[in-house]
Short mmCIF file of C-alpha atoms and ligand atoms in Angstrom, two decimals:
data_model
loop_
_atom_site.label_atom_id
_atom_site.label_comp_id
_atom_site.label_asym_id
_atom_site.label_seq_id
_atom_site.Cartn_x
_atom_site.Cartn_y
_atom_site.Cartn_z
CA MET A 25 96.46 54.21 70.85
CA SER A 26 96.86 50.70 72.22
CA ARG A 27 98.15 47.70 70.33
CA ALA A 28 98.00 43.98 71.07
CA ILE A 29 99.60 40.97 69.50
CA LEU A 30 97.11 38.27 68.61
CA TRP A 31 99.13 35.08 68.95
CA PHE A 32 97.57 32.35 66.80
CA ARG A 33 98.21 28.83 68.05
CA ASN A 34 95.90 25.90 67.24
CA ASP A 35 93.05 28.27 66.44
CA LEU A 36 93.24 28.92 62.72
CA ARG A 37 89.91 30.74 62.44
CA LEU A 38 88.35 34.17 62.96
CA ALA A 39 84.87 33.06 64.02
CA ASP A 40 84.30 31.92 67.59
CA ASN A 41 87.79 33.06 68.48
CA MET A 42 87.76 34.45 72.02
CA ALA A 43 91.33 35.74 71.88
CA LEU A 44 90.50 37.77 68.76
CA THR A 45 87.25 39.08 70.22
CA ALA A 46 89.01 40.19 73.42
CA ALA A 47 91.95 41.76 71.58
CA MET A 48 89.56 43.78 69.42
CA ALA A 49 87.46 44.86 72.39
CA GLU A 50 90.43 46.05 74.45
CA HIS A 51 92.82 47.54 71.87
CA ASP A 52 92.78 49.86 68.88
CA GLU A 53 95.08 47.77 66.71
CA VAL A 54 95.78 44.07 66.47
CA LEU A 55 98.94 42.36 65.18
CA PRO A 56 98.15 38.78 64.13
CA VAL A 57 101.20 36.54 64.56
CA LEU A 58 101.44 32.79 64.16
CA VAL A 59 104.56 31.18 65.59
CA ILE A 60 105.77 27.78 64.47
CA ASP A 61 108.13 26.34 67.05
CA PRO A 62 110.64 24.09 65.23
CA VAL A 63 111.08 22.03 68.40
CA GLN A 64 107.51 20.79 67.99
CA HIS A 65 108.26 19.56 64.49
CA GLY A 66 111.85 18.33 64.96
CA PRO A 67 113.14 15.00 66.28
CA SER A 68 111.15 13.21 68.96
CA LEU A 69 112.64 11.30 71.87
CA PHE A 70 112.59 8.29 69.58
CA GLY A 71 114.32 9.77 66.56
CA SER A 72 112.00 10.73 63.72
CA ASP A 73 110.56 14.21 63.19
CA ARG A 74 107.48 14.94 65.27
CA SER A 75 105.46 16.06 62.25
CA GLY A 76 105.36 14.39 58.86
CA SER A 77 104.15 15.48 55.44
CA PHE A 78 100.42 14.91 56.01
CA ARG A 79 100.15 17.25 58.98
CA ARG A 80 102.61 19.74 57.56
CA ARG A 81 100.72 20.09 54.29
CA PHE A 82 97.45 20.42 56.18
CA LEU A 83 99.04 23.13 58.34
CA HIS A 84 100.42 25.01 55.31
CA GLN A 85 96.94 24.99 53.79
CA GLY A 86 95.35 26.10 57.05
CA VAL A 87 97.81 28.96 57.43
CA LEU A 88 97.22 30.17 53.87
CA ALA A 89 93.48 30.13 54.47
CA LEU A 90 93.85 32.08 57.71
CA ALA A 91 96.09 34.63 55.99
CA ALA A 92 93.48 35.11 53.25
CA ALA A 93 90.73 35.53 55.84
CA LEU A 94 92.74 38.18 57.70
CA ARG A 95 93.53 39.97 54.43
CA SER A 96 89.82 40.14 53.63
CA LYS A 97 89.31 41.92 56.97
CA GLY A 98 91.97 44.53 56.24
CA SER A 99 94.62 42.88 58.40
CA ALA A 100 97.59 40.59 57.72
CA LEU A 101 99.09 37.43 59.16
CA SER A 102 102.74 37.34 60.07
CA VAL A 103 104.09 33.79 60.32
CA ARG A 104 107.35 33.41 62.23
CA ILE A 105 109.50 30.39 62.96
CA GLY A 106 111.14 30.16 66.36
CA ASP A 107 110.66 29.97 70.06
CA PRO A 108 107.35 31.76 70.78
CA ALA A 109 108.67 33.81 73.72
CA SER A 110 111.63 35.20 71.72
CA VAL A 111 109.54 35.82 68.59
CA LEU A 112 106.74 37.59 70.43
CA LEU A 113 109.17 39.67 72.47
CA GLN A 114 110.88 40.81 69.28
CA VAL A 115 107.56 41.72 67.63
CA SER A 116 106.41 43.54 70.73
CA ARG A 117 109.60 45.63 70.86
CA ILE A 118 109.49 46.60 67.20
CA TRP A 119 105.76 47.31 67.18
CA LYS A 120 105.38 48.65 70.70
CA ALA A 121 102.74 46.19 71.78
CA ASP A 122 103.29 44.58 75.13
CA VAL A 123 99.96 42.82 75.53
CA VAL A 124 99.50 39.41 73.91
CA HIS A 125 96.13 37.70 73.53
CA ALA A 126 96.06 33.97 72.81
CA GLN A 127 94.10 30.79 73.18
CA ARG A 128 94.93 28.66 76.22
CA LEU A 129 96.28 25.24 75.31
CA TYR A 130 96.41 22.49 77.88
CA ALA A 131 99.20 20.19 76.73
CA TRP A 132 102.34 20.45 78.85
CA GLU A 133 104.67 21.90 76.21
CA GLU A 134 102.10 24.50 75.18
CA GLN A 135 101.62 25.48 78.84
CA GLU A 136 105.39 25.90 79.12
CA GLN A 137 105.43 28.08 76.01
CA ALA A 138 102.76 30.30 77.54
CA SER A 139 104.61 30.54 80.85
CA ALA A 140 107.77 31.63 79.04
CA VAL A 141 105.83 34.31 77.12
CA ALA A 142 104.19 35.48 80.35
CA THR A 143 107.56 36.11 81.99
CA GLU A 144 108.35 38.69 79.28
CA LEU A 145 104.99 40.10 78.26
CA ASP A 146 101.47 40.74 79.51
CA LEU A 147 99.91 37.51 78.24
CA ARG A 148 96.12 37.18 78.39
CA LEU A 149 94.95 33.66 77.78
CA HIS A 150 91.41 32.85 76.61
CA ALA A 151 89.32 29.72 76.64
CA PRO A 152 90.57 26.67 74.74
CA ASN A 153 88.82 25.03 71.81
CA THR A 154 86.65 22.86 74.03
CA LEU A 155 82.92 22.34 73.93
CA LEU A 156 82.61 23.44 77.56
CA LEU A 157 84.53 26.37 78.93
CA PRO A 158 86.68 25.49 81.95
CA GLY A 159 84.91 28.18 84.00
CA ASP A 160 81.54 26.55 83.28
CA LEU A 161 82.52 23.15 84.70
CA PRO A 162 80.87 22.21 88.00
CA PHE A 163 84.36 21.60 89.50
CA ASN A 164 87.87 23.00 89.24
CA VAL A 165 89.98 21.31 86.61
CA GLU A 166 92.16 19.88 89.43
CA GLN A 167 89.04 18.05 90.66
CA LEU A 168 88.26 16.54 87.25
CA PRO A 169 86.85 13.01 87.76
CA HIS A 170 89.27 10.27 86.80
CA VAL A 171 86.67 8.38 84.77
CA PHE A 172 84.85 9.72 81.70
CA THR A 173 81.34 8.62 82.74
CA ALA A 174 81.56 10.54 86.02
CA PHE A 175 82.77 13.62 84.11
CA ARG A 176 80.01 13.36 81.49
CA THR A 177 77.23 12.82 84.00
CA LYS A 178 78.26 15.88 85.98
CA VAL A 179 78.74 18.24 83.05
CA GLU A 180 75.63 17.14 81.19
CA GLN A 181 73.56 18.11 84.20
CA SER A 182 75.02 21.53 84.70
CA SER A 183 77.38 22.96 82.08
CA PRO A 184 75.93 24.99 79.20
CA VAL A 185 77.62 25.18 75.81
CA ARG A 186 78.33 28.82 75.03
CA GLU A 187 77.02 30.60 71.94
CA VAL A 188 79.41 30.85 69.02
CA LEU A 189 81.08 34.27 68.67
CA PRO A 190 80.69 36.00 65.31
CA GLU A 191 83.55 36.82 62.97
CA PRO A 192 84.48 40.54 63.10
CA GLU A 193 83.68 42.71 60.07
CA ARG A 194 87.12 44.32 60.05
CA ILE A 195 90.31 43.81 62.01
CA PRO A 196 92.30 47.02 62.48
CA SER A 197 96.07 46.63 62.13
CA PRO A 198 98.82 49.25 61.72
CA PRO A 199 99.23 50.43 58.08
CA TYR A 200 102.75 49.03 57.68
CA TRP A 201 102.01 45.71 59.29
CA GLY A 202 102.83 43.40 56.37
CA GLU A 203 101.93 39.82 55.59
CA ARG A 204 104.58 37.14 56.02
CA LEU A 205 103.76 33.59 54.94
CA LEU A 206 105.55 30.29 55.36
CA GLY A 207 108.34 29.81 52.83
CA GLN A 208 108.70 26.53 50.90
CA ASP A 209 111.72 25.56 52.96
CA GLU A 210 110.08 26.43 56.26
CA LEU A 211 108.41 23.38 57.68
CA PRO A 212 109.00 21.53 54.39
CA TYR A 213 106.96 18.51 53.36
CA VAL A 214 107.25 16.01 50.58
CA PRO A 215 104.48 16.80 48.07
CA TYR A 216 102.28 13.76 47.60
CA PRO A 217 99.48 12.92 45.21
CA ASP A 218 96.05 12.41 46.72
CA GLU A 219 95.55 8.73 47.47
CA PRO A 220 92.37 7.47 45.76
CA ARG A 221 91.68 5.02 48.61
CA SER A 222 91.76 7.80 51.25
CA VAL A 223 88.49 8.13 53.21
CA ILE A 224 88.27 11.76 52.06
CA THR A 225 90.71 14.32 50.71
CA PHE A 226 91.80 16.35 53.71
CA HIS A 227 92.44 19.98 52.87
CA GLY A 228 93.52 22.33 55.61
CA GLY A 229 91.66 25.55 56.37
CA ARG A 230 88.27 26.72 57.44
CA ALA A 231 86.42 26.53 54.13
CA ALA A 232 87.18 22.82 53.79
CA GLY A 233 86.21 22.23 57.44
CA LEU A 234 82.90 24.02 56.96
CA ALA A 235 82.28 22.08 53.75
CA ARG A 236 82.82 18.81 55.60
CA LEU A 237 80.46 19.94 58.37
CA ARG A 238 77.82 20.83 55.79
CA HIS A 239 78.28 17.55 53.98
CA TYR A 240 78.01 15.36 57.07
CA LEU A 241 74.91 17.10 58.38
CA TRP A 242 72.91 18.75 55.66
CA ASP A 243 73.94 17.11 52.36
CA SER A 244 74.33 13.44 53.29
CA HIS A 245 72.37 13.33 56.59
CA ALA A 246 75.03 10.83 57.66
CA ILE A 247 74.73 12.39 61.12
CA SER A 248 71.38 10.69 61.62
CA THR A 249 72.97 7.20 61.48
CA TYR A 250 76.32 8.05 63.10
CA LYS A 251 75.80 5.84 66.14
CA GLU A 252 75.35 2.75 63.94
CA THR A 253 78.21 3.54 61.54
CA ARG A 254 80.84 5.15 63.76
CA ASN A 255 82.83 1.93 64.21
CA GLY A 256 83.25 1.61 60.46
CA MET A 257 86.54 1.67 58.65
CA LEU A 258 85.78 2.09 54.96
CA GLY A 259 84.34 5.10 53.16
CA ALA A 260 83.83 8.78 53.76
CA ASP A 261 80.82 8.91 56.02
CA TYR A 262 81.04 6.22 58.72
CA SER A 263 82.27 9.02 61.01
CA THR A 264 82.41 12.79 60.80
CA LYS A 265 86.15 13.26 59.94
CA PHE A 266 85.95 16.62 61.74
CA SER A 267 89.05 15.89 63.84
CA PRO A 268 91.78 17.48 61.63
CA TRP A 269 89.87 20.78 61.53
CA LEU A 270 89.18 20.63 65.25
CA ALA A 271 92.84 19.88 66.00
CA SER A 272 94.07 22.84 63.95
CA GLY A 273 91.25 25.03 65.21
CA ALA A 274 89.82 25.75 61.77
CA LEU A 275 86.52 24.68 63.37
CA SER A 276 85.58 25.16 66.99
CA ALA A 277 83.88 22.41 68.99
CA ARG A 278 81.13 24.90 69.89
CA GLU A 279 80.46 25.56 66.21
CA VAL A 280 80.01 21.85 65.59
CA HIS A 281 77.67 21.68 68.58
CA GLN A 282 75.63 24.66 67.36
CA GLU A 283 75.24 23.13 63.91
CA VAL A 284 74.21 19.74 65.35
CA LYS A 285 71.58 21.51 67.47
CA ARG A 286 70.30 23.39 64.41
CA TYR A 287 70.11 20.09 62.52
CA GLU A 288 68.11 18.54 65.37
CA VAL A 289 65.58 21.40 65.25
CA VAL A 290 65.02 20.91 61.52
CA ASN A 291 65.29 17.13 61.22
CA GLY A 292 64.76 15.81 64.72
CA ALA A 293 67.15 14.58 67.36
CA ASN A 294 68.04 10.93 67.77
CA GLU A 295 70.71 8.82 69.47
CA SER A 296 73.11 9.47 66.61
CA THR A 297 72.89 13.24 66.73
CA TYR A 298 73.43 13.06 70.50
CA TRP A 299 76.38 10.71 70.07
CA ILE A 300 78.43 13.28 68.19
CA ILE A 301 78.13 15.61 71.19
CA PHE A 302 79.00 12.64 73.40
CA GLU A 303 82.24 12.15 71.43
CA LEU A 304 83.04 15.85 71.68
CA LEU A 305 82.76 15.42 75.44
CA TRP A 306 85.38 12.67 75.19
CA ARG A 307 87.56 15.21 73.45
CA ASP A 308 86.95 17.72 76.25
CA PHE A 309 87.69 15.05 78.82
CA PHE A 310 91.17 14.49 77.36
CA GLN A 311 91.79 18.24 77.16
CA PHE A 312 90.93 18.71 80.83
CA THR A 313 92.89 15.58 81.75
CA ALA A 314 95.95 17.20 80.18
CA ALA A 315 95.28 20.37 82.16
CA LYS A 316 95.01 18.42 85.40
CA HIS A 317 98.00 16.14 84.92
CA GLY A 318 100.51 18.31 83.05
CA ARG A 319 103.70 16.48 82.22
CA ASP A 320 102.44 13.11 83.48
CA LEU A 321 100.44 12.75 80.27
CA PHE A 322 103.74 12.22 78.46
CA LEU A 323 105.54 10.07 81.01
CA ARG A 324 105.92 6.31 80.70
CA SER A 325 104.16 5.67 84.04
CA GLY A 326 101.25 7.84 82.92
CA ILE A 327 98.74 9.82 84.91
CA ALA A 328 98.03 6.68 86.96
CA ASN A 329 101.72 6.64 87.94
CA LYS A 330 102.10 2.91 87.34
CA PRO A 331 105.30 1.09 86.45
CA TRP A 332 105.23 0.22 82.78
CA GLN A 333 107.57 -2.48 81.48
CA GLY A 334 107.28 -2.07 77.69
CA GLY A 335 110.50 -2.46 75.74
CA GLN A 336 111.97 -0.49 72.85
CA ASP A 337 112.88 -3.22 70.39
CA GLN A 338 113.62 -1.37 67.15
CA ASP A 339 112.84 -4.27 64.78
CA ARG A 340 109.39 -4.87 66.23
CA PHE A 341 108.72 -1.14 66.25
CA LYS A 342 109.68 -0.85 62.58
CA GLN A 343 107.52 -3.84 61.65
CA TRP A 344 104.52 -2.22 63.31
CA CYS A 345 105.17 1.20 61.69
CA GLU A 346 105.49 -0.37 58.26
CA GLY A 347 102.56 -2.76 58.66
CA ARG A 348 104.68 -5.92 58.64
CA THR A 349 103.58 -7.57 61.88
CA GLY A 350 101.99 -10.53 60.07
CA GLN A 351 98.57 -9.75 61.59
CA PRO A 352 96.48 -8.69 58.54
CA PHE A 353 93.99 -6.46 60.39
CA ILE A 354 96.78 -4.54 62.16
CA ASP A 355 98.94 -4.30 59.05
CA ALA A 356 96.05 -3.00 56.92
CA ASN A 357 95.42 -0.18 59.40
CA MET A 358 99.10 0.75 59.51
CA HIS A 359 99.20 0.80 55.70
CA GLU A 360 96.24 3.17 55.63
CA LEU A 361 97.97 5.47 58.11
CA ALA A 362 101.21 5.44 56.13
CA ALA A 363 99.43 6.16 52.84
CA THR A 364 96.95 8.81 54.01
CA GLY A 365 97.69 10.13 57.53
CA TRP A 366 94.31 8.77 58.61
CA MET A 367 93.05 5.78 60.58
CA SER A 368 89.58 5.13 62.00
CA ASN A 369 88.99 5.13 65.74
CA ARG A 370 88.43 1.37 65.63
CA GLY A 371 91.75 0.94 63.86
CA ARG A 372 93.59 3.21 66.31
CA GLN A 373 92.33 1.26 69.30
CA ASN A 374 93.41 -2.01 67.74
CA VAL A 375 96.87 -1.06 66.56
CA ALA A 376 97.61 0.67 69.88
CA SER A 377 96.44 -2.34 71.87
CA PHE A 378 98.50 -4.67 69.66
CA PHE A 379 101.55 -2.45 70.10
CA VAL A 380 101.30 -2.44 73.86
CA HIS A 381 99.93 -5.86 74.73
CA GLN A 382 101.08 -8.16 71.92
CA LEU A 383 104.37 -6.54 70.91
CA GLY A 384 105.15 -5.45 74.48
CA LEU A 385 106.57 -2.10 73.38
CA ASP A 386 106.88 1.21 75.20
CA TRP A 387 103.54 2.92 74.50
CA ARG A 388 105.27 6.32 74.11
CA MET A 389 106.99 5.09 70.93
CA GLY A 390 103.59 4.29 69.42
CA ALA A 391 102.17 7.64 70.53
CA SER A 392 105.17 9.41 68.97
CA TRP A 393 104.63 7.58 65.70
CA PHE A 394 100.99 8.71 65.70
CA GLU A 395 102.13 12.26 66.45
CA ARG A 396 104.24 12.17 63.34
CA MET A 397 101.74 10.45 61.06
CA LEU A 398 98.22 11.54 62.03
CA ILE A 399 96.75 14.43 60.08
CA ASP A 400 94.49 15.15 63.07
CA TYR A 401 97.22 14.91 65.72
CA ASP A 402 96.20 16.59 68.95
CA PRO A 403 98.49 16.16 71.97
CA CYS A 404 95.70 15.75 74.54
CA SER A 405 93.61 13.29 72.49
CA ASN A 406 96.59 11.32 71.27
CA TRP A 407 98.59 10.84 74.45
CA GLY A 408 95.40 10.52 76.52
CA ASN A 409 94.04 7.75 74.31
CA TRP A 410 97.40 5.95 74.20
CA GLN A 411 97.61 6.03 77.99
CA TYR A 412 94.06 4.73 78.16
CA VAL A 413 94.92 1.75 75.95
CA ALA A 414 98.24 1.14 77.74
CA GLY A 415 96.47 0.97 81.12
CA VAL A 416 98.33 3.93 82.64
CA GLY A 417 95.57 6.49 81.97
CA ASN A 418 91.89 6.91 82.74
CA ASP A 419 90.53 3.47 81.79
CA PRO A 420 88.58 2.08 84.77
CA ARG A 421 88.82 -1.45 83.26
CA GLU A 422 92.53 -2.01 83.50
CA GLY A 423 94.37 -4.30 81.14
CA ARG A 424 91.67 -4.19 78.47
CA ARG A 425 93.08 -5.61 75.26
CA PHE A 426 91.67 -6.15 71.80
CA ASP A 427 91.89 -9.47 70.01
CA PRO A 428 92.59 -8.41 66.40
CA VAL A 429 91.16 -11.61 64.90
CA ARG A 430 87.90 -11.19 66.78
CA GLN A 431 87.84 -7.47 66.01
CA ALA A 432 88.38 -8.13 62.31
CA GLY A 433 85.50 -10.63 62.42
CA MET A 434 83.23 -8.01 63.96
CA TYR A 435 84.23 -4.86 62.07
CA ASP A 436 85.53 -6.24 58.77
CA PRO A 437 83.50 -9.43 58.45
CA ASP A 438 83.91 -9.84 54.69
CA GLY A 439 87.57 -8.74 54.74
CA ALA A 440 86.95 -5.75 52.43
CA TYR A 441 89.03 -3.40 54.58
CA VAL A 442 92.00 -5.77 54.80
CA ARG A 443 91.81 -6.39 51.03
CA GLN A 444 91.80 -2.65 50.34
CA TRP A 445 94.83 -1.96 52.51
CA SER A 446 96.93 -5.14 52.22
C1 FAD B 1 95.48 5.50 70.18
C2 FAD B 1 94.58 6.65 69.78
C3 FAD B 1 95.12 7.86 69.37
C4 FAD B 1 94.28 8.94 69.02
N1 FAD B 1 94.85 10.12 68.60
C5 FAD B 1 94.04 11.18 68.30
C6 FAD B 1 94.59 12.43 67.89
O1 FAD B 1 95.80 12.64 67.85
N2 FAD B 1 93.73 13.43 67.55
C7 FAD B 1 92.37 13.27 67.62
O2 FAD B 1 91.63 14.21 67.30
N3 FAD B 1 91.83 12.10 68.04
C8 FAD B 1 92.62 11.06 68.37
N4 FAD B 1 92.05 9.87 68.76
C9 FAD B 1 90.60 9.81 68.98
C10 FAD B 1 89.74 9.33 67.81
O3 FAD B 1 90.26 8.16 67.26
C11 FAD B 1 89.63 10.42 66.72
O4 FAD B 1 89.24 11.65 67.30
C12 FAD B 1 88.57 10.04 65.68
O5 FAD B 1 88.87 8.78 65.12
C13 FAD B 1 88.56 11.10 64.59
O6 FAD B 1 87.65 10.75 63.60
P1 FAD B 1 86.29 11.52 63.40
O7 FAD B 1 86.55 12.98 63.39
O8 FAD B 1 85.62 10.95 62.23
O9 FAD B 1 85.56 11.14 64.76
P2 FAD B 1 84.01 10.97 65.10
O10 FAD B 1 83.78 9.57 65.49
O11 FAD B 1 83.16 11.52 64.04
O12 FAD B 1 83.85 11.84 66.44
C14 FAD B 1 83.54 13.24 66.41
C15 FAD B 1 84.65 13.99 67.12
O13 FAD B 1 84.71 13.60 68.49
C16 FAD B 1 86.06 13.60 68.95
N5 FAD B 1 86.43 12.24 69.38
C17 FAD B 1 85.89 11.08 68.98
N6 FAD B 1 86.46 10.05 69.63
C18 FAD B 1 87.39 10.58 70.46
C19 FAD B 1 88.30 10.04 71.40
N7 FAD B 1 88.41 8.71 71.64
N8 FAD B 1 89.14 10.88 72.04
C20 FAD B 1 89.09 12.22 71.84
N9 FAD B 1 88.21 12.78 70.98
C21 FAD B 1 87.38 11.99 70.30
C22 FAD B 1 86.92 14.03 67.79
O14 FAD B 1 87.18 15.42 67.90
C23 FAD B 1 86.04 13.74 66.59
O15 FAD B 1 86.33 14.58 65.48
C24 FAD B 1 92.88 8.77 69.10
C25 FAD B 1 92.34 7.55 69.48
C26 FAD B 1 93.18 6.49 69.83
C27 FAD B 1 92.57 5.17 70.25
#
């Protein structure tokens, strides 16, 4: 009889879960454990907690949904709070399981977590939630091109997207392996009413992610005009809004790809349907950038290792966080973020550029604020995009900055967005 721990990380799903598939293939019984490391939710370098109520509520909902899914397969989820290495070692000793299967995560802290687990236990890491598997890239991750276009051109010519793995019928676990869920006071959040102006209501968990996927493709056909609308800022369907479910792993990038391909077969492919895959490649690019550069993704001098002079003036920082900079387009976006945990890609680029280039602040403070506030926070996408805007990352056109007045003229010409969020 062999037993393995299935360590859930940012992969809150049973379908297309390579760690689960491998654990089931190699062992008789599986012990599903999700570890919440308080360090990743506690104070950041700049003071405030690293996760706020939007992401915490979304995570609570996602965990409940995963627990229900495991229950329906005859298994049970055990949620533990603590340092992953200590928690998993304890579980392995009690339950006599010294093999751990888990998803590989590329951000520095997550790599460190895995290394600590691997010193104690036989840790088997499986592919991350990327569109392309690292082993299918035409280069080693260390040779990842510095610029997105070079990466995309190479992978589009040669890297296949793997088929989605099915959900298992049943997941065998030991008879006394009981469910343990998050208590109210564990990772607490301030309950908040749904904001009527929010682009959509974000609910954590797979069912809501699948519903959003269905809506964007099959119900609204918004996918077929994505390329024209994706720079929008108002309303539910200017962009997919898949990111929170991708970040928590309730959806896999390969599942989104498969569904887009199915849509193209039925309704025809166009530039818009392709552009969603193009954006998922941007996501992959930042994941692999994190793998290549490790801790540099979080350092002030960035992956480009350039001196960065931004200051840490607390008053200016607070004005930006609270949407009191006096620049209406910037302030409206910051109000939306504060009220909903969401901001469009156009908004994110503008407020980040303003933070760095107009306010002259240390870009890591802005990235930390996003980490706390964004419902779709993902370390690789967030810190990678911030570095890009700050000019210490992968942007080939250095020093690019957005003029918020011009941007407002282009993307909010009648001022409807600023009126909604002022
Ligand atoms: C300063 C800054 C910080 C960001 N922080 C995050 C973050 O923490 N988490 C996050 O998921 N995205 C982040 N992004 C990227 C992007 O803004 C969001 O992925 C996108 O707005 C999410 O909305 P959507 O799902 O409707 O995207 P869509 O436009 O519908 O795109 C489809 C998917 O492609 C991926 N994608 C699109 N654009 C990007 C991009 N620039 N970088 C990486 N992936 C992308 C996302 O997974 C997205 O769900 C950040 C961008 C900037 C400029």
